Amino acid sequence: MTKKDLINSGKVKSVFTTDNDDEVLIEFRDDMTAGDGERKEVMSKKGSYNAVISSKIFKVLEDGGVKTQFINLIKTNEILATKLEMIPIEVIIRNIATGSLVRTYPIEDGTPLNPPIVQMDFKDDEFHDPMLNDSIIKALGIATQEEIDTLKDLAFKVNDILKEFFDDAGIILVDFKIEFGKDKDGNIVLGDEISPDSCRLWDKETFEMLDKELFRKGEDDKVMEAYVEVYNRIIPDEDKAKFDL
Ligand code: 5GP
């Protein structure tokens, strides 16, 4: 496998072509951003921790029957993945009310949500990722009703699998954001990453934050400690021995 041309450089990841037209290489950089990219810092090894954590989570989801774009971890910060045409929707699942939900609606921070909330935001920095509904998605021509239903079903399935996976590691999966794309046959496949950048994760005993919310709050010195804690809890020791992290 050869890493070739840069085709997309996002806020924290870069996507490259490879010698196989159906595959891409995703490089996880050490950049960390908040507020639509307004604040940006570099956190040493963050890219590697996120790539390893995301690879593990995608393998757990594949084992649970969710089709993902993940093929292989090439280096600690590089993933080989199936090439997808990404759907510009951020699918968010919330198990506990916090973040933008409690800033927007009259619901107390920390309220358990049963059933969980599924929310869809338009992935567009210029418009500040506004919340969508089924009618708006169809009016904008982003997806059909059948595709919207598939995205929601898959998001709930991801939630069921990951709530249990994180619970076994002593972590509460508070909420998370996922993205999907279509493969060359038109199948909807889970893409992008699932990491402490895209989830809210709380320690089950202390409710301490183990995710990017620390950066959003300006507690930059605690960020990598939290990411390493998630890594230590979910990556088996025999796998850790393979990574120089
Ligand atoms: P909220 O809407 O409360 O800010 O975020 C809900 C969940 O989705 C959180 O877990 C948050 O990390 C994730 N999330 C929402 N928007 C984004 C985004 O643009 N990028 C990333 N990485 N995660 C997001």
CSV table of C-alpha atoms in Angstrom, one decimal, residues 81-237:
chain,number,residue,atom,x,y,z
A,81,ALA,CA,-10.1,2.7,5.0
A,82,THR,CA,-12.7,2.0,2.3
A,83,LYS,CA,-13.3,5.1,0.2
A,84,LEU,CA,-16.7,6.6,0.9
A,85,GLU,CA,-18.7,9.5,-0.5
A,86,MET,CA,-19.5,11.1,2.8
A,87,ILE,CA,-23.0,12.2,3.7
A,88,PRO,CA,-22.8,15.8,5.2
A,89,ILE,CA,-24.8,14.9,8.3
A,90,GLU,CA,-23.5,14.6,11.9
A,91,VAL,CA,-25.6,11.9,13.6
A,92,ILE,CA,-25.6,12.6,17.3
A,93,ILE,CA,-26.9,10.2,20.0
A,94,ARG,CA,-27.5,11.4,23.5
A,95,ASN,CA,-27.9,9.1,26.5
A,96,ILE,CA,-27.6,11.9,29.1
A,97,ALA,CA,-28.6,15.6,28.6
A,98,THR,CA,-25.6,18.0,28.5
A,99,GLY,CA,-23.8,20.3,26.0
A,100,SER,CA,-25.8,22.0,23.3
A,101,LEU,CA,-29.0,20.2,24.4
A,102,VAL,CA,-29.1,21.9,27.8
A,103,ARG,CA,-28.0,25.2,26.3
A,104,THR,CA,-30.9,25.1,23.8
A,105,TYR,CA,-33.8,23.4,25.7
A,106,PRO,CA,-35.2,23.6,29.2
A,107,ILE,CA,-33.7,20.3,30.5
A,108,GLU,CA,-31.3,19.9,33.4
A,109,ASP,CA,-27.7,19.0,32.8
A,110,GLY,CA,-27.2,15.3,33.7
A,111,THR,CA,-30.8,14.1,33.1
A,112,PRO,CA,-30.8,10.5,31.8
A,113,LEU,CA,-32.5,10.2,28.4
A,114,ASN,CA,-34.6,7.1,28.0
A,115,PRO,CA,-35.0,6.4,25.1
A,116,PRO,CA,-31.8,8.2,23.9
A,117,ILE,CA,-32.2,11.2,21.6
A,118,VAL,CA,-31.1,11.0,18.0
A,119,GLN,CA,-30.3,14.3,16.4
A,120,MET,CA,-28.9,15.2,13.0
A,121,ASP,CA,-26.8,18.3,12.3
A,122,PHE,CA,-25.7,19.7,9.0
A,123,LYS,CA,-22.0,19.3,8.7
A,124,ASP,CA,-21.2,22.8,7.5
A,125,ASP,CA,-18.9,25.2,9.4
A,126,GLU,CA,-20.1,28.3,7.4
A,127,PHE,CA,-23.6,27.7,8.8
A,128,HIS,CA,-22.3,26.5,12.2
A,129,ASP,CA,-23.6,22.9,11.9
A,130,PRO,CA,-27.4,23.7,12.2
A,131,MET,CA,-29.8,21.1,13.4
A,132,LEU,CA,-31.7,19.3,10.7
A,133,ASN,CA,-35.0,17.4,10.6
A,134,ASP,CA,-36.2,14.9,8.1
A,135,SER,CA,-38.0,17.5,6.0
A,136,ILE,CA,-35.0,19.8,5.8
A,137,ILE,CA,-32.7,16.9,4.9
A,138,LYS,CA,-35.0,16.0,2.0
A,139,ALA,CA,-35.5,19.6,0.9
A,140,LEU,CA,-31.8,20.1,0.7
A,141,GLY,CA,-31.5,16.8,-1.2
A,142,ILE,CA,-29.0,15.4,1.3
A,143,ALA,CA,-30.7,12.0,1.8
A,144,THR,CA,-34.0,10.2,1.1
A,145,GLN,CA,-36.4,9.1,3.9
A,146,GLU,CA,-35.2,5.5,3.6
A,147,GLU,CA,-31.6,6.7,4.0
A,148,ILE,CA,-32.5,8.9,7.0
A,149,ASP,CA,-34.2,5.9,8.6
A,150,THR,CA,-31.1,3.7,8.0
A,151,LEU,CA,-28.8,6.4,9.5
A,152,LYS,CA,-31.0,6.5,12.7
A,153,ASP,CA,-31.3,2.7,13.0
A,154,LEU,CA,-27.5,2.3,12.6
A,155,ALA,CA,-26.8,5.1,15.1
A,156,PHE,CA,-29.0,3.4,17.7
A,157,LYS,CA,-27.2,0.1,17.0
A,158,VAL,CA,-23.8,1.8,17.4
A,159,ASN,CA,-25.1,3.2,20.7
A,160,ASP,CA,-26.3,-0.2,22.0
A,161,ILE,CA,-22.9,-1.8,21.3
A,162,LEU,CA,-20.7,1.1,22.6
A,163,LYS,CA,-22.7,1.8,25.7
A,164,GLU,CA,-21.9,-1.8,26.8
A,165,PHE,CA,-18.3,-1.7,25.6
A,166,PHE,CA,-17.5,1.5,27.5
A,167,ASP,CA,-19.5,0.4,30.6
A,168,ASP,CA,-17.1,-2.7,30.8
A,169,ALA,CA,-14.3,-0.2,30.9
A,170,GLY,CA,-15.9,1.8,33.7
A,171,ILE,CA,-16.9,4.6,31.4
A,172,ILE,CA,-20.4,6.2,30.7
A,173,LEU,CA,-21.1,6.9,27.1
A,174,VAL,CA,-22.9,10.3,27.5
A,175,ASP,CA,-23.2,11.3,23.9
A,176,PHE,CA,-21.4,11.0,20.6
A,177,LYS,CA,-21.3,12.1,17.0
A,178,ILE,CA,-20.9,9.8,14.0
A,179,GLU,CA,-20.7,10.2,10.3
A,180,PHE,CA,-21.7,7.9,7.4
A,181,GLY,CA,-20.9,7.6,3.7
A,182,LYS,CA,-21.7,5.5,0.7
A,183,ASP,CA,-19.3,2.9,-0.7
A,184,LYS,CA,-19.0,2.3,-4.5
A,185,ASP,CA,-22.0,0.0,-4.4
A,186,GLY,CA,-24.2,2.7,-2.7
A,187,ASN,CA,-24.2,0.9,0.7
A,188,ILE,CA,-24.4,3.2,3.8
A,189,VAL,CA,-21.2,2.6,5.8
A,190,LEU,CA,-20.0,4.1,9.1
A,191,GLY,CA,-17.0,6.4,8.4
A,192,ASP,CA,-14.8,9.0,10.0
A,193,GLU,CA,-13.8,8.3,13.6
A,194,ILE,CA,-15.1,7.5,17.0
A,195,SER,CA,-12.8,8.8,19.7
A,196,PRO,CA,-12.6,11.1,22.7
A,197,ASP,CA,-12.8,14.0,20.1
A,198,SER,CA,-16.3,12.9,19.1
A,199,CYS,CA,-17.8,11.5,22.3
A,200,ARG,CA,-18.5,12.6,25.8
A,201,LEU,CA,-17.1,10.0,28.1
A,202,TRP,CA,-17.5,10.2,31.9
A,203,ASP,CA,-15.8,8.0,34.5
A,204,LYS,CA,-18.5,5.7,36.0
A,205,GLU,CA,-17.4,6.3,39.6
A,206,THR,CA,-16.2,9.9,39.7
A,207,PHE,CA,-18.1,11.4,36.7
A,208,GLU,CA,-14.7,12.9,35.7
A,209,MET,CA,-14.6,14.0,32.0
A,210,LEU,CA,-12.4,11.8,29.7
A,211,ASP,CA,-12.9,13.7,26.4
A,212,LYS,CA,-12.5,16.8,24.3
A,213,GLU,CA,-15.0,18.7,26.6
A,214,LEU,CA,-11.9,19.5,28.8
A,215,PHE,CA,-10.4,21.4,25.8
A,216,ARG,CA,-13.6,23.2,25.1
A,217,LYS,CA,-13.6,24.3,28.8
A,218,GLY,CA,-10.0,25.5,28.4
A,219,GLU,CA,-8.5,22.8,30.7
A,220,ASP,CA,-5.9,22.0,28.1
A,221,ASP,CA,-3.4,20.5,30.5
A,222,LYS,CA,-5.8,17.7,31.4
A,223,VAL,CA,-6.7,16.7,27.8
A,224,MET,CA,-4.0,14.2,27.0
A,225,GLU,CA,-4.2,12.6,30.5
A,226,ALA,CA,-7.8,11.9,29.8
A,227,TYR,CA,-7.2,10.4,26.3
A,228,VAL,CA,-4.5,8.2,27.6
A,229,GLU,CA,-6.8,7.0,30.4
A,230,VAL,CA,-9.4,6.0,27.7
A,231,TYR,CA,-6.7,4.2,25.7
A,232,ASN,CA,-5.4,2.4,28.8
A,233,ARG,CA,-8.9,1.2,29.7
A,234,ILE,CA,-10.0,-0.1,26.3
A,235,ILE,CA,-6.8,-1.3,24.6
A,236,PRO,CA,-5.7,-4.8,25.7
A,237,ASP,CA,-2.1,-5.0,27.0
